[in-house]
Amino acid sequence: MSEFNQNAVKQLNRIAAQKIFEKIRDLRMSEKENSKRRWVWELLQNAKDKSAIDFPEEKVSIVINYNDHLEFQHNFGYFTVTNIEGLIRQISSEDKDREDISSDIRPQTTGRFGTGFITTHLLSEKVEVKGLYKKDRSTFLKIVFPLDRSGRSLSELINTIDNSFEFADQSLSNSDVISDPNFSDFNTTFIYQLDEKGRQIANIGLQDLESALPYTLTFIERIKSVKIIQNSQEIVYEKINSRSLTEKIKIIEFNKTINGNLEKLYYVYLSEKLTSICLPVTIDDNQITIQSFNQKLSRIFLDFPLIGTEKFYFPVIINNPFLEPTEPRDGVYLTDTNESHVIHNKTIIKEAISLYLILLEYASNNDWQNLYFLADTQLPQGEGWISTHWYRDNVQNILRENLMNSEIIYTDDLENPKIKLKDTLFPFSRSLERALNIWDFAKELWLDRLPKREHIQFWINLIDKTWPKDIQYGIDRLVSDIASLSSVDQLSDRINKTENETLIYLTTVIQFVNQENSKLLDNFAIIPNQYGEFKKKRELWLDDNIPNQLKEILSILGDDWRIQLKHSQISVDDLATTKTISDIINKINQIIREDKNPQIKTAVLHLISCSPPENKNISDIYQLRKQVWELANDFYHDTPKQKYLGNWNKAIWQECDKWFIHQLFSDIAEKETIVKLTNYLDKDCYQWLSKLVNFVIEKNLLIINVADTKIIPDQQNNLQKFSDLFYDEGIDDTLKDILEDLGYNYRSQLINTSITLNVNSIEYLKIKPKNTKDIATEITERVENILRSEISQSRTEKDKNIFQKLFLWLYENEDLAKQFFPQLHEKSYRLRTEEEIIRDIKFKQDILNNSNGYTEEEIHQLVNTPKDQLMILPNNISQEEVNKFIEELQKQKITTENQSIASPSDDLSPEELEQILLSLAIDSPEELEKAQARFCGSYLGGCLARISRNYDFEYVQSIIARAKQNVRQYLNQQSEYDCTNWKEESITVISGIRKKDRPIKLVIRPSDRRKVYIHYDTEVVALESSDSELWIDDNQVQRILTLGQILRYTGIYHIKL
């Protein structure tokens, strides 16, 4: 006899088939991922609910066996007729009015056999159900029946429903009575035969199960364990312990066993009434570390996950079995309506907030790790079931207000390891790579306010534009903070780095900003100019290898390009303007050419001090610049020392040389006389002026008519124009005196004979000569005029003296007299009167007839001795006293001579003193003291005494190093020398050298200015050996200085042994 009422069956089956037809059709057509995940939870929920009803004191265990088919088994359950009818007809069999149950008391069941169970047919439309059947109070049978939803029409579904009942009846008819069933056995089984699509859905559901199962087991006490068997792998989840941290906070411990291998899982759990929250943690030596949620994990549970709430971004999982879900069961209504179920849901969310704040405070105070997971407070994404406005005002704002005042941020600053969120600066970018770059840059400024670098990958997904701007630290704020420091110096102080380290840091920042948002470089000044001052990108020029010396010179002229030129150590290639050496040369030359700037002289002298480096290939240019500088240095004492340009071209000196020569000639002319010029220059001005004129003409440096400038001395030492002077072709000074006595100052028209001009200079200046013939003509003309005038008047004493000089000259220079004074020579008697002749004869007789016995020669010698060199001795002095007096004079002479040798001239220039140091290879204060002691009392010692211990020996050291380097390079090119073991025994002595496989030592000395000193004892000792060589270097040639050369150079022709 059928257990089922056959009269009502057909009508009920038809109604059921119609509902199933609609639902199964919707299910087949749906591609929603939620449905594919839901089947496993429906089975778990049914198992838990059935056990709770049938065995309220027991906990259900569940086994899922998944291979080519899927079996779902659980214990502590059996079927009743109502259950079977509900399963077959897909209607609730345990429906309860939940409104009669207090929301503070956990309900016995979560769901019911109804709409949810149908989702399991996604695995397979045909299911085999096995279990125990309770016939009456004490009678149990085995039951097996199919659930077939494969029909594509209503009639087919009706037939399959009828078949299910028939199979159930037949199964029960064939079953033996089970008198004492073991309910702890897995008696209830659902078997799903799987095709390829069914296996895919099975995998999706089981993945979701592993993700959310621990939470379900945490929220529900009714499930003891869940075992999953798949592909020879057995996984068992079992809750084993619960311990309290506080009255509200508990740690739930799970065992997860995989093929017997134990893994511990821990979850933090808080509850108030039926509302609870949960999140995963790890525990290591009592250190609790919060773990992240699976992205596909449902964030709201009704004991079981409410699939579809994965984007409800509350920081913890919320659970309450009395939450009212939407009909698709993919969310809970949190809309702006005042419906009771909406208000009810909002109340539960607020309860969850209270629990969360308790957890937040405890976790922060107890230094839990990964606290950033508690800051996941994005707005949820719910399609129609949530009011964003309500959530922002009533949930998000409350969470964030409390988060902002919580110390949940760990830093990398050892002094401030933990700070409040509101005090934090979060590197702000959509890209993790960029955020990490921002952190790397910002740490130099704000290490005590930045999250730990390793946490950035988490914070970047949590802190967005909806958080307060004060905690968002993007590229713009980084740039603004650097710009506020104004200069490299201030930035260096702020980040506690050296200038070079700061520039390296700043370069990387600028390159990063230029790549990410180059406009910021135009809006904020963070690129340093060449003074280290921060400028905006659009304000700067690119410096294309302009020498610093030229930039300094332009600055002297009042236009400081370094303010606008980018710092050379900062790399920014796309500046709008590039300045080259040609640009700065053109600017400098323009200012010099205009000749209005009051600083032109200073700038010109600095330009003249600039020179190309000494090089064989440009020796002409180098020598030219050196000579111009020497001229400037001689005349203008404020001329800077010579310095070398790394980058140059000839145009640098195009205008400065013209201006310099013009100004130099003008300033020389202002001296008026050679005496004043000599006093100013303190040197031989004749030689200097000769060198100047010859040089500027030879090098074509003249831009003015030098012939019209008073820079050349006449023979009266007055500075005159070349155009007013003649070249003296050996005119006798006596003739010049005679002509001057005759009233014609011939010397004022003649170039001083101490001036030496070369042929090219004379030709260029168009200087005409004056010779003996020219002056003879002038003298003859004037003498003849006097002679003619004597007819009417007598000869004056002045004329007598003049004629006497001329007469003697004609007598002493008879050949010249015949050639140039033929008329006067032939009638020279006219130059002497009879009275003068007679007086001269009588004077000579008186002299020669002196009573003291002086000869004519002795008288001449006495007359030619200056008076101040004559000494009159007393008549009573003895010969012995005379001899003693002479001996004392000789001693005084020797002493004077020695003093003259030992005292260096005060005229020695710094360059000459520097050359002495170089020749002696003195490269340190200690060696200077030794040399001063060694040469004390000598001329050299006096020179060394003028040099201070504070002297900068860098130049000497560099020249000595140059000599050694040049010699070594030269020897490396010679096959007979092997310098592999080169070793410097002292500053100038080298050992480890082999010559033709024979060990030798070298003494290496610079030979600049063609001088070499042997000063150190180590050098003498080394050169005493027969296996030694003395090498010299002048930066042009490297050679051995042999003994023969030394003897020839020094003039030594005998050696005392």
PDB file of N, CA and C in Angstrom, residues 397-478:
ATOM      1  N   ASN A 397      31.622  56.763   7.648  1.00  0.00           N
ATOM      2  CA  ASN A 397      32.145  57.911   8.397  1.00  0.00           C
ATOM      3  C   ASN A 397      32.483  57.546   9.840  1.00  0.00           C
ATOM      4  N   ILE A 398      31.643  56.711  10.451  1.00  0.00           N
ATOM      5  CA  ILE A 398      31.897  56.297  11.837  1.00  0.00           C
ATOM      6  C   ILE A 398      33.161  55.438  11.906  1.00  0.00           C
ATOM      7  N   LEU A 399      33.268  54.494  10.981  1.00  0.00           N
ATOM      8  CA  LEU A 399      34.459  53.640  10.962  1.00  0.00           C
ATOM      9  C   LEU A 399      35.720  54.478  10.775  1.00  0.00           C
ATOM     10  N   ARG A 400      35.694  55.391   9.828  1.00  0.00           N
ATOM     11  CA  ARG A 400      36.899  56.160   9.509  1.00  0.00           C
ATOM     12  C   ARG A 400      37.243  57.163  10.600  1.00  0.00           C
ATOM     13  N   GLU A 401      36.233  57.737  11.224  1.00  0.00           N
ATOM     14  CA  GLU A 401      36.508  58.661  12.330  1.00  0.00           C
ATOM     15  C   GLU A 401      37.282  57.955  13.437  1.00  0.00           C
ATOM     16  N   ASN A 402      36.881  56.736  13.743  1.00  0.00           N
ATOM     17  CA  ASN A 402      37.586  55.974  14.774  1.00  0.00           C
ATOM     18  C   ASN A 402      38.943  55.478  14.289  1.00  0.00           C
ATOM     19  N   LEU A 403      38.999  55.096  13.024  1.00  0.00           N
ATOM     20  CA  LEU A 403      40.279  54.663  12.469  1.00  0.00           C
ATOM     21  C   LEU A 403      41.296  55.795  12.489  1.00  0.00           C
ATOM     22  N   MET A 404      40.856  56.996  12.149  1.00  0.00           N
ATOM     23  CA  MET A 404      41.773  58.140  12.085  1.00  0.00           C
ATOM     24  C   MET A 404      42.443  58.395  13.421  1.00  0.00           C
ATOM     25  N   ASN A 405      41.763  58.080  14.521  1.00  0.00           N
ATOM     26  CA  ASN A 405      42.310  58.340  15.846  1.00  0.00           C
ATOM     27  C   ASN A 405      42.919  57.091  16.484  1.00  0.00           C
ATOM     28  N   SER A 406      43.109  56.061  15.685  1.00  0.00           N
ATOM     29  CA  SER A 406      43.670  54.813  16.203  1.00  0.00           C
ATOM     30  C   SER A 406      45.112  54.644  15.725  1.00  0.00           C
ATOM     31  N   GLU A 407      45.936  54.128  16.612  1.00  0.00           N
ATOM     32  CA  GLU A 407      47.335  53.847  16.255  1.00  0.00           C
ATOM     33  C   GLU A 407      47.402  52.480  15.571  1.00  0.00           C
ATOM     34  N   ILE A 408      47.183  52.502  14.287  1.00  0.00           N
ATOM     35  CA  ILE A 408      47.194  51.235  13.543  1.00  0.00           C
ATOM     36  C   ILE A 408      48.255  51.244  12.446  1.00  0.00           C
ATOM     37  N   ILE A 409      49.072  52.305  12.391  1.00  0.00           N
ATOM     38  CA  ILE A 409      50.068  52.433  11.327  1.00  0.00           C
ATOM     39  C   ILE A 409      51.451  52.120  11.893  1.00  0.00           C
ATOM     40  N   TYR A 410      52.062  51.102  11.353  1.00  0.00           N
ATOM     41  CA  TYR A 410      53.444  50.790  11.704  1.00  0.00           C
ATOM     42  C   TYR A 410      54.375  51.482  10.716  1.00  0.00           C
ATOM     43  N   THR A 411      55.448  52.094  11.238  1.00  0.00           N
ATOM     44  CA  THR A 411      56.411  52.820  10.404  1.00  0.00           C
ATOM     45  C   THR A 411      57.753  52.103  10.421  1.00  0.00           C
ATOM     46  N   ASP A 412      58.659  52.575   9.577  1.00  0.00           N
ATOM     47  CA  ASP A 412      60.033  52.064   9.556  1.00  0.00           C
ATOM     48  C   ASP A 412      60.959  52.929  10.397  1.00  0.00           C
ATOM     49  N   ASP A 413      60.373  53.859  11.142  1.00  0.00           N
ATOM     50  CA  ASP A 413      61.155  54.732  12.016  1.00  0.00           C
ATOM     51  C   ASP A 413      61.263  54.082  13.389  1.00  0.00           C
ATOM     52  N   LEU A 414      62.482  53.731  13.779  1.00  0.00           N
ATOM     53  CA  LEU A 414      62.671  53.018  15.044  1.00  0.00           C
ATOM     54  C   LEU A 414      62.253  53.865  16.239  1.00  0.00           C
ATOM     55  N   GLU A 415      62.330  55.182  16.108  1.00  0.00           N
ATOM     56  CA  GLU A 415      61.971  56.055  17.224  1.00  0.00           C
ATOM     57  C   GLU A 415      60.456  56.257  17.327  1.00  0.00           C
ATOM     58  N   ASN A 416      59.757  56.117  16.223  1.00  0.00           N
ATOM     59  CA  ASN A 416      58.286  56.260  16.214  1.00  0.00           C
ATOM     60  C   ASN A 416      57.699  55.090  15.422  1.00  0.00           C
ATOM     61  N   PRO A 417      57.718  53.900  16.008  1.00  0.00           N
ATOM     62  CA  PRO A 417      57.336  52.704  15.241  1.00  0.00           C
ATOM     63  C   PRO A 417      55.843  52.594  14.945  1.00  0.00           C
ATOM     64  N   LYS A 418      55.017  53.374  15.653  1.00  0.00           N
ATOM     65  CA  LYS A 418      53.574  53.226  15.472  1.00  0.00           C
ATOM     66  C   LYS A 418      52.906  54.587  15.662  1.00  0.00           C
ATOM     67  N   ILE A 419      52.031  54.930  14.724  1.00  0.00           N
ATOM     68  CA  ILE A 419      51.399  56.247  14.777  1.00  0.00           C
ATOM     69  C   ILE A 419      49.911  56.123  14.445  1.00  0.00           C
ATOM     70  N   LYS A 420      49.199  57.211  14.702  1.00  0.00           N
ATOM     71  CA  LYS A 420      47.778  57.248  14.373  1.00  0.00           C
ATOM     72  C   LYS A 420      47.598  57.432  12.865  1.00  0.00           C
ATOM     73  N   LEU A 421      46.483  56.941  12.397  1.00  0.00           N
ATOM     74  CA  LEU A 421      46.211  57.038  10.967  1.00  0.00           C
ATOM     75  C   LEU A 421      46.114  58.495  10.522  1.00  0.00           C
ATOM     76  N   LYS A 422      45.571  59.351  11.362  1.00  0.00           N
ATOM     77  CA  LYS A 422      45.404  60.756  10.975  1.00  0.00           C
ATOM     78  C   LYS A 422      46.741  61.480  10.846  1.00  0.00           C
ATOM     79  N   ASP A 423      47.787  60.923  11.461  1.00  0.00           N
ATOM     80  CA  ASP A 423      49.122  61.532  11.381  1.00  0.00           C
ATOM     81  C   ASP A 423      49.949  60.929  10.267  1.00  0.00           C
ATOM     82  N   THR A 424      49.349  60.052   9.487  1.00  0.00           N
ATOM     83  CA  THR A 424      50.091  59.290   8.487  1.00  0.00           C
ATOM     84  C   THR A 424      50.041  59.978   7.128  1.00  0.00           C
ATOM     85  N   LEU A 425      51.123  59.798   6.386  1.00  0.00           N
ATOM     86  CA  LEU A 425      51.166  60.227   4.992  1.00  0.00           C
ATOM     87  C   LEU A 425      51.238  58.968   4.124  1.00  0.00           C
ATOM     88  N   PHE A 426      50.179  58.725   3.364  1.00  0.00           N
ATOM     89  CA  PHE A 426      50.117  57.524   2.534  1.00  0.00           C
ATOM     90  C   PHE A 426      50.558  57.854   1.112  1.00  0.00           C
ATOM     91  N   PRO A 427      51.620  57.212   0.624  1.00  0.00           N
ATOM     92  CA  PRO A 427      51.983  57.401  -0.791  1.00  0.00           C
ATOM     93  C   PRO A 427      50.780  57.123  -1.670  1.00  0.00           C
ATOM     94  N   PHE A 428      50.384  58.106  -2.442  1.00  0.00           N
ATOM     95  CA  PHE A 428      49.079  58.063  -3.105  1.00  0.00           C
ATOM     96  C   PHE A 428      49.260  57.923  -4.606  1.00  0.00           C
ATOM     97  N   SER A 429      48.870  56.764  -5.115  1.00  0.00           N
ATOM     98  CA  SER A 429      48.938  56.520  -6.548  1.00  0.00           C
ATOM     99  C   SER A 429      48.132  55.268  -6.858  1.00  0.00           C
ATOM    100  N   ARG A 430      47.654  55.185  -8.083  1.00  0.00           N
ATOM    101  CA  ARG A 430      46.943  53.979  -8.494  1.00  0.00           C
ATOM    102  C   ARG A 430      47.895  52.835  -8.761  1.00  0.00           C
ATOM    103  N   SER A 431      49.152  53.174  -9.015  1.00  0.00           N
ATOM    104  CA  SER A 431      50.154  52.156  -9.333  1.00  0.00           C
ATOM    105  C   SER A 431      50.999  51.854  -8.103  1.00  0.00           C
ATOM    106  N   LEU A 432      51.149  50.579  -7.810  1.00  0.00           N
ATOM    107  CA  LEU A 432      51.991  50.190  -6.668  1.00  0.00           C
ATOM    108  C   LEU A 432      53.429  50.625  -6.887  1.00  0.00           C
ATOM    109  N   GLU A 433      53.922  50.467  -8.091  1.00  0.00           N
ATOM    110  CA  GLU A 433      55.300  50.848  -8.375  1.00  0.00           C
ATOM    111  C   GLU A 433      55.510  52.329  -8.104  1.00  0.00           C
ATOM    112  N   ARG A 434      54.567  53.161  -8.573  1.00  0.00           N
ATOM    113  CA  ARG A 434      54.699  54.602  -8.331  1.00  0.00           C
ATOM    114  C   ARG A 434      54.566  54.923  -6.851  1.00  0.00           C
ATOM    115  N   ALA A 435      53.660  54.235  -6.163  1.00  0.00           N
ATOM    116  CA  ALA A 435      53.501  54.480  -4.730  1.00  0.00           C
ATOM    117  C   ALA A 435      54.780  54.138  -3.976  1.00  0.00           C
ATOM    118  N   LEU A 436      55.421  53.054  -4.365  1.00  0.00           N
ATOM    119  CA  LEU A 436      56.685  52.679  -3.711  1.00  0.00           C
ATOM    120  C   LEU A 436      57.772  53.699  -4.026  1.00  0.00           C
ATOM    121  N   ASN A 437      57.758  54.230  -5.248  1.00  0.00           N
ATOM    122  CA  ASN A 437      58.721  55.283  -5.585  1.00  0.00           C
ATOM    123  C   ASN A 437      58.493  56.515  -4.725  1.00  0.00           C
ATOM    124  N   ILE A 438      57.229  56.888  -4.569  1.00  0.00           N
ATOM    125  CA  ILE A 438      56.909  58.045  -3.719  1.00  0.00           C
ATOM    126  C   ILE A 438      57.395  57.786  -2.298  1.00  0.00           C
ATOM    127  N   TRP A 439      57.158  56.578  -1.804  1.00  0.00           N
ATOM    128  CA  TRP A 439      57.616  56.237  -0.447  1.00  0.00           C
ATOM    129  C   TRP A 439      59.122  56.377  -0.347  1.00  0.00           C
ATOM    130  N   ASP A 440      59.842  55.870  -1.332  1.00  0.00           N
ATOM    131  CA  ASP A 440      61.308  55.930  -1.303  1.00  0.00           C
ATOM    132  C   ASP A 440      61.790  57.369  -1.234  1.00  0.00           C
ATOM    133  N   PHE A 441      61.111  58.252  -1.950  1.00  0.00           N
ATOM    134  CA  PHE A 441      61.512  59.657  -1.932  1.00  0.00           C
ATOM    135  C   PHE A 441      61.066  60.340  -0.642  1.00  0.00           C
ATOM    136  N   ALA A 442      59.839  60.033  -0.229  1.00  0.00           N
ATOM    137  CA  ALA A 442      59.272  60.719   0.938  1.00  0.00           C
ATOM    138  C   ALA A 442      59.935  60.287   2.237  1.00  0.00           C
ATOM    139  N   LYS A 443      60.524  59.107   2.280  1.00  0.00           N
ATOM    140  CA  LYS A 443      61.117  58.622   3.536  1.00  0.00           C
ATOM    141  C   LYS A 443      62.235  59.539   4.012  1.00  0.00           C
ATOM    142  N   GLU A 444      62.899  60.218   3.059  1.00  0.00           N
ATOM    143  CA  GLU A 444      63.966  61.137   3.449  1.00  0.00           C
ATOM    144  C   GLU A 444      63.409  62.338   4.195  1.00  0.00           C
ATOM    145  N   LEU A 445      62.134  62.637   3.961  1.00  0.00           N
ATOM    146  CA  LEU A 445      61.489  63.786   4.598  1.00  0.00           C
ATOM    147  C   LEU A 445      60.595  63.392   5.758  1.00  0.00           C
ATOM    148  N   TRP A 446      59.896  62.276   5.615  1.00  0.00           N
ATOM    149  CA  TRP A 446      58.827  61.946   6.556  1.00  0.00           C
ATOM    150  C   TRP A 446      58.865  60.484   6.985  1.00  0.00           C
ATOM    151  N   LEU A 447      60.006  59.950   7.295  1.00  0.00           N
ATOM    152  CA  LEU A 447      60.078  58.539   7.680  1.00  0.00           C
ATOM    153  C   LEU A 447      59.186  58.243   8.877  1.00  0.00           C
ATOM    154  N   ASP A 448      59.053  59.211   9.789  1.00  0.00           N
ATOM    155  CA  ASP A 448      58.247  58.989  11.000  1.00  0.00           C
ATOM    156  C   ASP A 448      56.742  59.104  10.735  1.00  0.00           C
ATOM    157  N   ARG A 449      56.358  59.421   9.497  1.00  0.00           N
ATOM    158  CA  ARG A 449      54.927  59.550   9.193  1.00  0.00           C
ATOM    159  C   ARG A 449      54.476  58.635   8.055  1.00  0.00           C
ATOM    160  N   LEU A 450      55.387  57.810   7.578  1.00  0.00           N
ATOM    161  CA  LEU A 450      55.048  56.910   6.474  1.00  0.00           C
ATOM    162  C   LEU A 450      54.775  55.501   6.983  1.00  0.00           C
ATOM    163  N   PRO A 451      53.823  54.795   6.369  1.00  0.00           N
ATOM    164  CA  PRO A 451      53.656  53.379   6.720  1.00  0.00           C
ATOM    165  C   PRO A 451      54.919  52.603   6.350  1.00  0.00           C
ATOM    166  N   LYS A 452      55.082  51.446   6.947  1.00  0.00           N
ATOM    167  CA  LYS A 452      56.193  50.592   6.557  1.00  0.00           C
ATOM    168  C   LYS A 452      56.124  50.345   5.053  1.00  0.00           C
ATOM    169  N   ARG A 453      57.297  50.329   4.444  1.00  0.00           N
ATOM    170  CA  ARG A 453      57.320  50.174   2.986  1.00  0.00           C
ATOM    171  C   ARG A 453      56.661  48.870   2.547  1.00  0.00           C
ATOM    172  N   GLU A 454      56.844  47.813   3.327  1.00  0.00           N
ATOM    173  CA  GLU A 454      56.287  46.516   2.950  1.00  0.00           C
ATOM    174  C   GLU A 454      54.761  46.493   3.055  1.00  0.00           C
ATOM    175  N   HIS A 455      54.194  47.515   3.722  1.00  0.00           N
ATOM    176  CA  HIS A 455      52.731  47.564   3.863  1.00  0.00           C
ATOM    177  C   HIS A 455      52.064  48.381   2.760  1.00  0.00           C
ATOM    178  N   ILE A 456      52.867  49.058   1.941  1.00  0.00           N
ATOM    179  CA  ILE A 456      52.283  49.937   0.920  1.00  0.00           C
ATOM    180  C   ILE A 456      51.401  49.158  -0.044  1.00  0.00           C
ATOM    181  N   GLN A 457      51.785  47.938  -0.365  1.00  0.00           N
ATOM    182  CA  GLN A 457      51.003  47.150  -1.313  1.00  0.00           C
ATOM    183  C   GLN A 457      49.578  46.914  -0.813  1.00  0.00           C
ATOM    184  N   PHE A 458      49.376  46.999   0.509  1.00  0.00           N
ATOM    185  CA  PHE A 458      48.024  46.831   1.072  1.00  0.00           C
ATOM    186  C   PHE A 458      47.313  48.172   1.197  1.00  0.00           C
ATOM    187  N   TRP A 459      48.037  49.168   1.702  1.00  0.00           N
ATOM    188  CA  TRP A 459      47.399  50.479   1.907  1.00  0.00           C
ATOM    189  C   TRP A 459      46.949  51.107   0.585  1.00  0.00           C
ATOM    190  N   ILE A 460      47.663  50.818  -0.497  1.00  0.00           N
ATOM    191  CA  ILE A 460      47.323  51.453  -1.780  1.00  0.00           C
ATOM    192  C   ILE A 460      45.911  51.090  -2.225  1.00  0.00           C
ATOM    193  N   ASN A 461      45.426  49.917  -1.793  1.00  0.00           N
ATOM    194  CA  ASN A 461      44.079  49.500  -2.155  1.00  0.00           C
ATOM    195  C   ASN A 461      43.022  49.980  -1.171  1.00  0.00           C
ATOM    196  N   LEU A 462      43.460  50.600  -0.079  1.00  0.00           N
ATOM    197  CA  LEU A 462      42.526  51.000   0.971  1.00  0.00           C
ATOM    198  C   LEU A 462      42.310  52.511   1.026  1.00  0.00           C
ATOM    199  N   ILE A 463      43.392  53.269   0.851  1.00  0.00           N
ATOM    200  CA  ILE A 463      43.297  54.730   0.967  1.00  0.00           C
ATOM    201  C   ILE A 463      43.078  55.311  -0.419  1.00  0.00           C
ATOM    202  N   ASP A 464      41.870  55.825  -0.618  1.00  0.00           N
ATOM    203  CA  ASP A 464      41.552  56.436  -1.904  1.00  0.00           C
ATOM    204  C   ASP A 464      41.146  57.889  -1.696  1.00  0.00           C
ATOM    205  N   LYS A 465      40.611  58.493  -2.724  1.00  0.00           N
ATOM    206  CA  LYS A 465      40.284  59.921  -2.674  1.00  0.00           C
ATOM    207  C   LYS A 465      39.170  60.245  -1.693  1.00  0.00           C
ATOM    208  N   THR A 466      38.435  59.241  -1.229  1.00  0.00           N
ATOM    209  CA  THR A 466      37.351  59.514  -0.290  1.00  0.00           C
ATOM    210  C   THR A 466      37.863  59.739   1.122  1.00  0.00           C
ATOM    211  N   TRP A 467      39.127  59.430   1.365  1.00  0.00           N
ATOM    212  CA  TRP A 467      39.731  59.701   2.681  1.00  0.00           C
ATOM    213  C   TRP A 467      40.170  61.160   2.729  1.00  0.00           C
ATOM    214  N   PRO A 468      40.414  61.704   3.930  1.00  0.00           N
ATOM    215  CA  PRO A 468      40.859  63.104   4.031  1.00  0.00           C
ATOM    216  C   PRO A 468      42.134  63.348   3.233  1.00  0.00           C
ATOM    217  N   LYS A 469      42.205  64.495   2.594  1.00  0.00           N
ATOM    218  CA  LYS A 469      43.360  64.813   1.770  1.00  0.00           C
ATOM    219  C   LYS A 469      44.644  64.929   2.574  1.00  0.00           C
ATOM    220  N   ASP A 470      44.509  65.249   3.855  1.00  0.00           N
ATOM    221  CA  ASP A 470      45.703  65.435   4.685  1.00  0.00           C
ATOM    222  C   ASP A 470      46.566  64.183   4.752  1.00  0.00           C
ATOM    223  N   ILE A 471      45.967  63.016   4.575  1.00  0.00           N
ATOM    224  CA  ILE A 471      46.754  61.784   4.699  1.00  0.00           C
ATOM    225  C   ILE A 471      47.155  61.230   3.331  1.00  0.00           C
ATOM    226  N   GLN A 472      46.727  61.888   2.271  1.00  0.00           N
ATOM    227  CA  GLN A 472      47.081  61.439   0.921  1.00  0.00           C
ATOM    228  C   GLN A 472      48.361  62.152   0.483  1.00  0.00           C
ATOM    229  N   TYR A 473      49.404  61.388   0.277  1.00  0.00           N
ATOM    230  CA  TYR A 473      50.706  61.982  -0.073  1.00  0.00           C
ATOM    231  C   TYR A 473      51.082  61.552  -1.491  1.00  0.00           C
ATOM    232  N   GLY A 474      50.680  62.401  -2.433  1.00  0.00           N
ATOM    233  CA  GLY A 474      50.958  62.100  -3.830  1.00  0.00           C
ATOM    234  C   GLY A 474      52.205  62.809  -4.316  1.00  0.00           C
ATOM    235  N   ILE A 475      52.456  62.681  -5.603  1.00  0.00           N
ATOM    236  CA  ILE A 475      53.631  63.313  -6.205  1.00  0.00           C
ATOM    237  C   ILE A 475      53.590  64.821  -6.000  1.00  0.00           C
ATOM    238  N   ASP A 476      52.389  65.404  -6.090  1.00  0.00           N
ATOM    239  CA  ASP A 476      52.284  66.858  -5.955  1.00  0.00           C
ATOM    240  C   ASP A 476      52.716  67.321  -4.568  1.00  0.00           C
ATOM    241  N   ARG A 477      52.367  66.581  -3.525  1.00  0.00           N
ATOM    242  CA  ARG A 477      52.773  66.986  -2.180  1.00  0.00           C
ATOM    243  C   ARG A 477      54.266  66.770  -1.971  1.00  0.00           C
ATOM    244  N   LEU A 478      54.793  65.708  -2.526  1.00  0.00           N
ATOM    245  CA  LEU A 478      56.232  65.476  -2.453  1.00  0.00           C
ATOM    246  C   LEU A 478      56.980  66.638  -3.084  1.00  0.00           C
TER     247      LEU A 478
END
